[in-house]
XYZ file of C-alpha atoms in Angstrom:
578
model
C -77.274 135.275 229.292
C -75.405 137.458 226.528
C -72.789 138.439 228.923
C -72.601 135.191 229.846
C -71.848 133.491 226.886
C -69.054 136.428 225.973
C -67.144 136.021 228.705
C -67.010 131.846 228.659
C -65.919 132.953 224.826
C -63.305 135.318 225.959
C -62.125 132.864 229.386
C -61.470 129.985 226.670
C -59.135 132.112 224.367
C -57.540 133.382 227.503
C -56.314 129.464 228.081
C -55.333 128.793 224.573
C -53.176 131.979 224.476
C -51.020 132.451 226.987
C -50.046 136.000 226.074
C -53.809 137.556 227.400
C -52.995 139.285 230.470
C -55.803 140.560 233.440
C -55.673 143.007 235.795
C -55.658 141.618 239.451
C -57.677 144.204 240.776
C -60.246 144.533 238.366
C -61.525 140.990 236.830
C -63.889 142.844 234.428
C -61.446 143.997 231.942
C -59.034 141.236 229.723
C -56.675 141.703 226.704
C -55.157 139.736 224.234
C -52.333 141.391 222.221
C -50.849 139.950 219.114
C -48.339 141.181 216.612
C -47.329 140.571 213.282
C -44.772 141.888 210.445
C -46.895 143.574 207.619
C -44.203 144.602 205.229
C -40.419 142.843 205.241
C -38.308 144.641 207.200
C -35.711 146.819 205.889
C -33.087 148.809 207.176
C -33.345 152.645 207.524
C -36.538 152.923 205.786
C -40.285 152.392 206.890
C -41.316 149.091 207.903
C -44.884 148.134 208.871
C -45.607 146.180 212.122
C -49.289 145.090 212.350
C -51.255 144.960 216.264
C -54.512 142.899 217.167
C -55.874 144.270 219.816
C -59.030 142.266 221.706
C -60.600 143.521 224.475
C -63.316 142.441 227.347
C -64.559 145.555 228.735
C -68.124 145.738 231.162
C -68.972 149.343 231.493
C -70.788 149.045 234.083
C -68.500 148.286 236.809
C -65.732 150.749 235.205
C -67.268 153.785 233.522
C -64.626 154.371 231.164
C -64.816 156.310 227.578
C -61.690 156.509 226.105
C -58.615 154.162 225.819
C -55.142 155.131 225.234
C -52.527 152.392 223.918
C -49.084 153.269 223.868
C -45.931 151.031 222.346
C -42.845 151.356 223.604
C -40.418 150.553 221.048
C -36.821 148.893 221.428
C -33.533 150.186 221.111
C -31.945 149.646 217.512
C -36.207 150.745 216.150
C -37.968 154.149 216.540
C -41.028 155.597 214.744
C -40.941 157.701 211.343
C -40.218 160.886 213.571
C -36.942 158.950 215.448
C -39.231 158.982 218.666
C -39.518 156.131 221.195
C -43.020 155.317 220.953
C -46.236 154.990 219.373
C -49.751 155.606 220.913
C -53.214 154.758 219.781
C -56.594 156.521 221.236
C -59.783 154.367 221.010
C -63.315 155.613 221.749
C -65.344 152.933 223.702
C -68.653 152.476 224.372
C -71.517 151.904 227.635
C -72.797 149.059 224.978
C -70.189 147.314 223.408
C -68.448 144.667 225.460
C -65.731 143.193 223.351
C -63.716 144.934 221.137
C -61.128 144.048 218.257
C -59.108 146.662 217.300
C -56.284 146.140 214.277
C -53.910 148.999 213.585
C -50.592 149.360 211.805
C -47.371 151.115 213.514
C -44.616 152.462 211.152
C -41.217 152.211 212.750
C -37.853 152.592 211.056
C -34.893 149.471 212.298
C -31.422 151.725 212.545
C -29.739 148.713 213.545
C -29.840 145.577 211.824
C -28.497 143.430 214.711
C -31.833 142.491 216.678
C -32.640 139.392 219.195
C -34.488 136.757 217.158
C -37.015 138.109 219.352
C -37.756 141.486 219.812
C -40.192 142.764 222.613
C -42.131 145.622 222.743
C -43.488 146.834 226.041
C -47.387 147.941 226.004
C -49.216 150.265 228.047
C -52.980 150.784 228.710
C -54.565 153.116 229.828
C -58.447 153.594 230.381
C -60.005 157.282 231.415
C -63.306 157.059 233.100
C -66.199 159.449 233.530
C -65.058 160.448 236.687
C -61.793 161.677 235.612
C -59.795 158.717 237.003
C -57.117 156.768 234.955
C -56.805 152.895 235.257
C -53.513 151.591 233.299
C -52.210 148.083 232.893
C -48.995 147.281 231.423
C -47.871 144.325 228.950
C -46.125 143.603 226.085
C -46.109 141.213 222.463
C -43.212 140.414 220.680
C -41.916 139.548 216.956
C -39.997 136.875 215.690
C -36.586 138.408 213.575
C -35.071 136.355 210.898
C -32.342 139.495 210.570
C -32.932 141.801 207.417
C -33.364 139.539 203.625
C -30.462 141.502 201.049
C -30.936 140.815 197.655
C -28.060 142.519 195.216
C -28.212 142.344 192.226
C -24.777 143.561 189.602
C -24.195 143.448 185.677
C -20.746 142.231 184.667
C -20.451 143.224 181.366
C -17.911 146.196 181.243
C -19.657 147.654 178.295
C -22.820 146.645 175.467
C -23.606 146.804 172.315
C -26.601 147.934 170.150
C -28.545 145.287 169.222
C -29.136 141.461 170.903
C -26.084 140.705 174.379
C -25.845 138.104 176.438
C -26.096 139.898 179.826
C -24.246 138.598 182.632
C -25.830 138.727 185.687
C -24.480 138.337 189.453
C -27.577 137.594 191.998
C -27.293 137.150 195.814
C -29.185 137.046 198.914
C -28.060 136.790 202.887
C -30.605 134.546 203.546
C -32.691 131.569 202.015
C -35.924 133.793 199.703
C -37.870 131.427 197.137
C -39.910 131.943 193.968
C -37.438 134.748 193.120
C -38.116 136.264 189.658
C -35.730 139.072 187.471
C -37.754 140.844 185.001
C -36.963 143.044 182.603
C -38.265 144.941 179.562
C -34.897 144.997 177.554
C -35.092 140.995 178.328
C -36.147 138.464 175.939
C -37.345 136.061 179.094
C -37.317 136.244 182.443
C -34.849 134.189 184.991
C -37.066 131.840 187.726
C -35.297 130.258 190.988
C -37.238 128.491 193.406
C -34.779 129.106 196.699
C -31.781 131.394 196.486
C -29.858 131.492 199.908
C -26.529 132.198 198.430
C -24.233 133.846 195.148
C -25.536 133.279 191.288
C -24.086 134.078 187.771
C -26.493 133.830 185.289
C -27.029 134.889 181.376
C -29.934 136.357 180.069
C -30.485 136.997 176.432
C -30.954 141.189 176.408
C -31.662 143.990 173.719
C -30.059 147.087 173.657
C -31.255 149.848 171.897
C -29.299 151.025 168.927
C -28.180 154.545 168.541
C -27.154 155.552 172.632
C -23.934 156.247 173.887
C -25.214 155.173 177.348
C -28.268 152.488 178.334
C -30.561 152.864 181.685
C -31.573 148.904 182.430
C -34.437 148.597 184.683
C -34.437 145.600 186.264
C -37.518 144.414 188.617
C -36.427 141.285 191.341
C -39.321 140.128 193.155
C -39.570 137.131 196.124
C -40.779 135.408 198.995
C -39.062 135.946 202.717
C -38.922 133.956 205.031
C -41.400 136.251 206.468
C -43.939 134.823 204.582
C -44.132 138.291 202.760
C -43.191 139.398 199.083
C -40.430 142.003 199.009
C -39.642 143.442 195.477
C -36.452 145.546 194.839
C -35.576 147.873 191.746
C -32.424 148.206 190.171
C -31.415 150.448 186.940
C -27.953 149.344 185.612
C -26.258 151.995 183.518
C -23.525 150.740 181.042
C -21.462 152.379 178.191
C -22.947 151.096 174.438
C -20.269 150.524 172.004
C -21.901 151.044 168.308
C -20.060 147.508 166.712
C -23.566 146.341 165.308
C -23.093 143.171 163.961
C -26.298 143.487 162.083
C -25.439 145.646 158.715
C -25.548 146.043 154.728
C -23.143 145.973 151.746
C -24.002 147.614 148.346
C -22.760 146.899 145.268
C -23.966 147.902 141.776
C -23.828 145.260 139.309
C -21.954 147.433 137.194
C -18.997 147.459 139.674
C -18.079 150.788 141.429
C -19.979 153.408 139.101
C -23.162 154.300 137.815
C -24.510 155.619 134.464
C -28.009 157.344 133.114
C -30.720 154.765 133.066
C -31.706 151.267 134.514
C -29.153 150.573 137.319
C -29.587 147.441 139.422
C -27.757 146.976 142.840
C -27.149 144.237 144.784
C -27.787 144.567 148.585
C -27.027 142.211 150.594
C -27.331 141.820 154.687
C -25.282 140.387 156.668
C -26.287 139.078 160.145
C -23.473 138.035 162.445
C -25.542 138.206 165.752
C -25.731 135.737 167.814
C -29.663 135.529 167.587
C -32.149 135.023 164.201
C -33.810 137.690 162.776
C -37.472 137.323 162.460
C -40.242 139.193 160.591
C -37.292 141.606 159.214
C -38.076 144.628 157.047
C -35.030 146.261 155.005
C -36.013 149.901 153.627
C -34.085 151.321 150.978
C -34.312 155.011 150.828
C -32.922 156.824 147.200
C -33.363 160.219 146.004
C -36.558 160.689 147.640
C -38.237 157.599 146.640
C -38.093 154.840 148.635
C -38.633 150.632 148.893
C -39.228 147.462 151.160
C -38.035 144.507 151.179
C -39.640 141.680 153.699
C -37.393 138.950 155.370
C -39.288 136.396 156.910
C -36.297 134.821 158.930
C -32.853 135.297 158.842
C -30.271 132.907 161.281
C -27.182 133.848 163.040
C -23.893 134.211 161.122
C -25.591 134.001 157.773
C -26.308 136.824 155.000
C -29.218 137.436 152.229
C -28.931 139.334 149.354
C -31.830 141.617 147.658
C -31.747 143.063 143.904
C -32.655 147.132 143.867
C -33.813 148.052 140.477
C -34.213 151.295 139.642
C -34.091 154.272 136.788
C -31.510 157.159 137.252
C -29.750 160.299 135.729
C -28.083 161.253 138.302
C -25.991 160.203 141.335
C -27.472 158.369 143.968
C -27.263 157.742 148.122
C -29.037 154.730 149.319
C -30.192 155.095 152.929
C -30.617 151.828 154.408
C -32.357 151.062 157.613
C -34.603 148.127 158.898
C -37.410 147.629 161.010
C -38.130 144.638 163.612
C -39.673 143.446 166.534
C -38.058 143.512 169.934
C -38.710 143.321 173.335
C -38.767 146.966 173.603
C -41.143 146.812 170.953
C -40.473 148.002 167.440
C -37.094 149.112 166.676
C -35.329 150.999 163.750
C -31.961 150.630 163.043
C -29.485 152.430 160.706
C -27.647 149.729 158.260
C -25.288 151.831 155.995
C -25.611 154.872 154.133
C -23.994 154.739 150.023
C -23.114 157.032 147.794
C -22.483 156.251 143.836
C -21.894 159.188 141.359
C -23.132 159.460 137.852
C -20.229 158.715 135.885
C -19.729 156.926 132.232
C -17.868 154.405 131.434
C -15.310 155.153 128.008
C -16.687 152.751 125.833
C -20.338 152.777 125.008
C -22.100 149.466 123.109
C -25.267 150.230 121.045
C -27.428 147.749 118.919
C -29.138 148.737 116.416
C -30.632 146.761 113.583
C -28.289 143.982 113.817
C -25.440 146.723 114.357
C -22.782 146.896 117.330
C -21.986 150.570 117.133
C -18.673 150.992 119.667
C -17.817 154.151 120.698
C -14.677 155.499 122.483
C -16.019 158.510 124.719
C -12.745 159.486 126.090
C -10.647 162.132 124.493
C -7.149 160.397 123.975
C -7.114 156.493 121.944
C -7.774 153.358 123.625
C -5.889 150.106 122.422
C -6.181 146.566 122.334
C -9.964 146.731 122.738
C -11.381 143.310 124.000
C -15.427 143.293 124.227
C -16.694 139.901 126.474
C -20.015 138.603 126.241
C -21.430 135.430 126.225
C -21.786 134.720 122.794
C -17.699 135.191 122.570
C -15.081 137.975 122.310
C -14.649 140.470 119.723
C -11.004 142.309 119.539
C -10.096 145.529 118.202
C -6.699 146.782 117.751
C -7.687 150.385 118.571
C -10.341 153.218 118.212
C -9.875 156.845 118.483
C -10.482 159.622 120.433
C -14.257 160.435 119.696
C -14.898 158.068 116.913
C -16.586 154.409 116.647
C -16.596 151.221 115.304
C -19.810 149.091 113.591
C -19.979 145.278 113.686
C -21.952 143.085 111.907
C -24.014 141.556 115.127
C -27.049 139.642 115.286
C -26.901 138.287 118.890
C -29.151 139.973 121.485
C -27.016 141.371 124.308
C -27.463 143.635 127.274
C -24.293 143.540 129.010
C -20.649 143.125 128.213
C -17.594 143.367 130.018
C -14.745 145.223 128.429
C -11.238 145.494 128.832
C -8.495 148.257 127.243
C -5.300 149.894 127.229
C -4.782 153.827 128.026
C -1.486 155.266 128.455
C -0.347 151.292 128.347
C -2.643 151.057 131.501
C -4.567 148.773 131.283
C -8.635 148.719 132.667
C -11.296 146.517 133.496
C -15.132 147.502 133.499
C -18.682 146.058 132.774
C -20.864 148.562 129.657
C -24.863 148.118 129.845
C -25.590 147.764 126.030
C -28.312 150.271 124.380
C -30.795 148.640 122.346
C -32.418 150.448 119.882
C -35.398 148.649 118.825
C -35.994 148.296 114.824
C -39.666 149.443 114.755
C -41.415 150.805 111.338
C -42.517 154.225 110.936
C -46.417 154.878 111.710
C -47.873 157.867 110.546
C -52.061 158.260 111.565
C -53.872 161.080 109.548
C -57.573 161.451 110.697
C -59.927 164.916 109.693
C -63.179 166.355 111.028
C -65.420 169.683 110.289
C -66.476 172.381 112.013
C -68.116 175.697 112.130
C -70.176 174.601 109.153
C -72.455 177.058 107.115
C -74.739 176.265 104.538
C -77.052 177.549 101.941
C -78.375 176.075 98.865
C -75.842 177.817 96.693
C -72.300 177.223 98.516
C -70.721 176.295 102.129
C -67.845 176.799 104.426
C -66.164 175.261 107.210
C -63.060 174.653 108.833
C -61.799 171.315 108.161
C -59.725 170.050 110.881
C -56.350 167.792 110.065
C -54.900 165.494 112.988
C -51.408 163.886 112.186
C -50.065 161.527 114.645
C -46.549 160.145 115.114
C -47.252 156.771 116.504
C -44.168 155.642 115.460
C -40.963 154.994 117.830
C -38.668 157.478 115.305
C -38.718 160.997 114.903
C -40.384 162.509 112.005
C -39.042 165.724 110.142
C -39.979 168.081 107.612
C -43.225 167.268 107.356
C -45.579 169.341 104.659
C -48.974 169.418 103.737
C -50.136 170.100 100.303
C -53.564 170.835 99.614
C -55.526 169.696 95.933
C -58.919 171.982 96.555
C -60.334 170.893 93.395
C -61.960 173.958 92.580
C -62.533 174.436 96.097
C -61.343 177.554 97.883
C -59.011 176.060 100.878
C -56.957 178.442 102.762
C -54.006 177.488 103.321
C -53.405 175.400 100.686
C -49.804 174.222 101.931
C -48.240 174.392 105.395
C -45.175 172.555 107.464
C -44.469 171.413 110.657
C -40.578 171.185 111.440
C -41.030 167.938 113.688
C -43.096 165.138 114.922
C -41.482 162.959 118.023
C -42.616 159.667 118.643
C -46.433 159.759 120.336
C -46.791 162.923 119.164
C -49.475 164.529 117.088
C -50.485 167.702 115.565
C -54.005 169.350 114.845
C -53.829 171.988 111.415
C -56.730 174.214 110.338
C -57.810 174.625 107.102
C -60.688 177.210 105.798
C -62.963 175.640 103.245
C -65.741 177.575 101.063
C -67.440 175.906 98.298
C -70.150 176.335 95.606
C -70.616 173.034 94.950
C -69.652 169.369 96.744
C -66.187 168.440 96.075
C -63.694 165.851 97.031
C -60.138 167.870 98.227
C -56.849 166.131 97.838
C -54.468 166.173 100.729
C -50.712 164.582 99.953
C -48.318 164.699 103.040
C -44.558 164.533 102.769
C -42.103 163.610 105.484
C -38.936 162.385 106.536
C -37.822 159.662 108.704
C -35.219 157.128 108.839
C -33.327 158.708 105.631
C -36.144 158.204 103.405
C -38.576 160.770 102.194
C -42.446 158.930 102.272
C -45.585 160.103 101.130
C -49.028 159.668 102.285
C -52.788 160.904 100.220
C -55.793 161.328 101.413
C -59.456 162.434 99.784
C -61.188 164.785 102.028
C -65.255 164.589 100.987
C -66.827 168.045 101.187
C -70.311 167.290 100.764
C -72.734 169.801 102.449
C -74.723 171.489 99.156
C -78.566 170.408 99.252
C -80.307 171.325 95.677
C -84.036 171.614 96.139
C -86.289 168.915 94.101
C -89.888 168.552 92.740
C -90.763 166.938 95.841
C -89.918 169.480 98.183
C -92.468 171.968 96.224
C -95.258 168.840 96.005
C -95.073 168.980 100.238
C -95.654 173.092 100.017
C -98.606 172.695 98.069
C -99.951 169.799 99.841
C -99.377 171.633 103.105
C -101.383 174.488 101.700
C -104.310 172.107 99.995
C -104.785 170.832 104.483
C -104.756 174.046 105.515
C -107.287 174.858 107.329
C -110.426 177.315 107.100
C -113.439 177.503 109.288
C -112.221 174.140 110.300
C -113.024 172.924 106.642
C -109.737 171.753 104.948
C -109.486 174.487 102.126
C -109.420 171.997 99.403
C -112.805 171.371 99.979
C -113.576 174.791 99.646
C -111.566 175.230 96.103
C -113.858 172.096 95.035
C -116.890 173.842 96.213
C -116.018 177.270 94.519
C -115.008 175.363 91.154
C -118.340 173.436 91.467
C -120.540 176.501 92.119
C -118.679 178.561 88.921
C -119.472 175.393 86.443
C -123.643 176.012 87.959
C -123.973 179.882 87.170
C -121.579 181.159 84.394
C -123.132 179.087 82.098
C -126.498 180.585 83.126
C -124.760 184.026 83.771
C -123.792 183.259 79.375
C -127.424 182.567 77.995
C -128.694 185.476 80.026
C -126.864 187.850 77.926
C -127.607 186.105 75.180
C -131.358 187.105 75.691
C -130.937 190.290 76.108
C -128.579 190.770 72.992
């Protein structure tokens, strides 16, 4: 009934396919051979043809074991060895009636022009137990659309670091769909539904800063008319011309040169790409040290401008670069590199105590001296080489621009003013002791003396003169040349007394061309005389002590007590005997 039922299965496919071809001689074996493209084909290199092979076979009329299929391939297609044809051996079995059997042949097409349908002639053959050999012949064929060429080509001549518009050319032979261009260096990818013809497209693109020459991969993938995805490769190589649009200018606010201390710069970016800058981080790198600066969003053809602060004595080279998301992920690109030496200008401006000291620093005369600042000019005929000028000023100022003559030349340049703060002078004295020895007759130590400059002056010729007091103090005056601002000073003095006394300590110094004074009492007060109370606690401590565990006052009372009972007795006695 099983056998049956197969071959009424097999007998109906055999009418709805007309390609199933039986042996006349031998009605218990059928085929059905189908074919179909498993990879699009291409010219010269491998292609993949997939075969369906189902097969009736009763074993029991033809004692067979082993079936060879062979292919016989067309001119214009050969195998991956250039051969003719392609064979397949397949084990069969006394128990198995129907078999489908899918395998995959790898052929190379050497010639592109192919009949829209290309047949390939079949052969099987079936060995039998007995050593015989049974072959039947056929064939299946394959539909051939011809072979699907996309190209793909870059126009530009030559790129840029930084954001292009990339000019694409895209073609194809025949009519593919859903074709997509991918790329890493893209900022999107390009999307046509059907392409059957020529395309010029832009694409927004990054190029990597820093390279002579740039590799673009580019990925194009899309449907044939085979019904199959095909995806090709391409990797573009074009010449990169370094004309960054994206860069820096520097400028110090104090024009083209520097001087020792606070210098400020003005840095400002300029961004004449065609695309916004977003999430942008400017680094400023200077003499080691180095600082960010965060720009949120910057458009095309515009600038921003950034204030560097900073503290020098010496010249300086700014290293600017930046830092910023692409679609090759984070890049870093080089904006500018400055150099400013340490120079000074010839005038210097100091305020001091409601003073405008102006100095000429050069070594010849300057002339017609004009000082700007916003509170008006001030005009000076000349000053010369080496010497200065004081003005009555009370106006706070910290810049000024100046203009003079030299050698009838004459010269523009800005002059940071130096403030010199009016503060008082603060002089802190503080003392301790240490190492100290006493007895009840005398003592010693080493009194310690801390002065302190917390002051914003210098302090000079400073001496300490001692008062012991009748006191022996060692030494009993001393000097220290200098005290700078936030300085201090620790002096040791040996002390030995016989008795508690107060020493006198007067300080001289000088600072801002007056001579001041400062006294201080030093209380040296470690003599202890004994007193009537200290001998009362003796002799108590002896009346407690203890004897026999009986407090020995007890036992002076009991003694006393015992002497008032007998001498008197002891006195009549010899009285008596008298």
């Amino acid at each position: 009934m099983k056998k049956t039922s197969v071959i009424v299965l097999f007998l109906i496919i055999m009418g709805l396919f007309p390609m199933i071809i039986t042996s006349q001689s031998t009605p218990p074996i059928a085929y059905l051979i189908s074919a179909n493209w498993k990879s699009v084909p291409s010219l010269f290199n491998t292609t993949q043809i997939g075969v369906n092979l189902v097969l009736y076979y009763n074993f029991s009329q033809i004692h067979a074991y082993t079936l060879i299929f062979k292919v016989f391939l067309p001119k214009g297609i050969v195998n991956t060895s250039y051969g003719n044809e392609i064979q397949n051996i397949i084990a069969l079995s006394p128990i198995t009636y129907v078999y489908q059997i899918n395998f995959q042949l790898s052929v190379k097409i050497l010639n592109q022009s192919l009949p829209n349908r290309i047949l390939f002639p079949v052969s099987l053959t079936f060995i039998t137990i007995e050593g015989n050999e049974i072959t039947y012949y056929s064939n299946f064929s394959l539909q051939y659309y011809g072979i699907p060429n996309v190209q793909l080509a870059v126009l530009n001549d030559s790129l840029r670091g930084g954001y292009n518009n990339l000019t694409l050319l895209i073609s194809s032979n025949s009519s593919v769909y859903n074709l997509k261009i991918t790329s890493p260096y893209f900022l999107n990818s390009i999307y046509f539904s059907n392409l059957n013809s020529s395309r010029i497209i832009s694409v927004k693109t990054f190029i990597p800063f820093g390279e002579d020459l740039v590799n673009i991969p580019i990925n194009v993938s899309y449907l044939t008319i085979y019904g199959l995805y095909n995806t090709k490769y391409f990797l573009i190589t074009k010449i990169v011309n370094e004309t960054n649009l994206l860069y820096t200018k520097v400028l110090p606010l104090t024009f083209n040169f520097i001087y020792s201390g606070f210098v400020d710069f003005n840095i400002t970016l300029i961004n004449n790409e065609k695309f916004s800058l977003n999430n942008f981080t400017l680094v400023v790198n200077y003499n080691g040290n180095e600082k960010s600066y965060f720009i949120n969003y910057l458009p095309p053809n515009s600038s921003t401008s950034l204030i560097l602060g900073l503290y020098t004595n010496s010249s300086i080279t700014l290293n600017i670069y930046g830092y910023f998301l692409s679609p090759l992920g984070i890049q870093n690109i080089s904006l500018g590199k400055w150099y400013f030496p340490l120079t000074s200008p010839p005038i210097e401006l100091t305020l001091y105590n409601n003073t405008l000291n102006i100095t000429n620093l050069l070594n010849e005369a300057v002339k017609n001296v004009t000082i700007s600042t916003q509170f008006g000019k001030i005009e000076i005929n000349s000053i010369n080489s080496g010497k200065y000028v004081l003005l009555n000023f009370t106006k706070l100022i910290t810049y000024a621009n100046v203009s003079l003559y030299i050698n009838s030349e004459r010269i523009f340049f800005p002059v940071k003013v130096k403030i010199i703060p009016v503060l008082a002078t603060k002089l802190a004295v503080s003392y301790s002791f240490a190492n100290i020895s006493t007895s009840l007759s005398s003592a010693s130590a080493l009194l310690l003396l801390t002065i302190a400059n917390e002051g914003n002056t210098q302090i000079s010729n400073v001496y300490i003169i001692v008062n012991p007091n009748g006191a022996y103090v060692i030494p009993y005056i001393t000097s220290i040349p200098q005290l700078l601002p936030n300085e201090s000073i620790t002096i040791p003095f040996n002390v030995y007394s016989s008795s508690n006394k107060t020493i006198g300590i007067k300080i001289e110094y000088y600072s801002e061309n007056f001579t001041h004074t400062e006294n201080i009492n030093v209380n040296f007060n470690f003599i202890k005389k004994p007193t009537i109370t200290l001998y009362l606690s003796k002799i108590s401590d002896y009346l407690t002590y203890p004897i026999l565990g009986i407090p020995s006052i007890l036992i002076l009372f009991l003694v006393i007590f015992i002497g008032l009972i007998f001498v008197p007795s002891i006195k009549s006695k010899n009285k008596k005997l008298k």
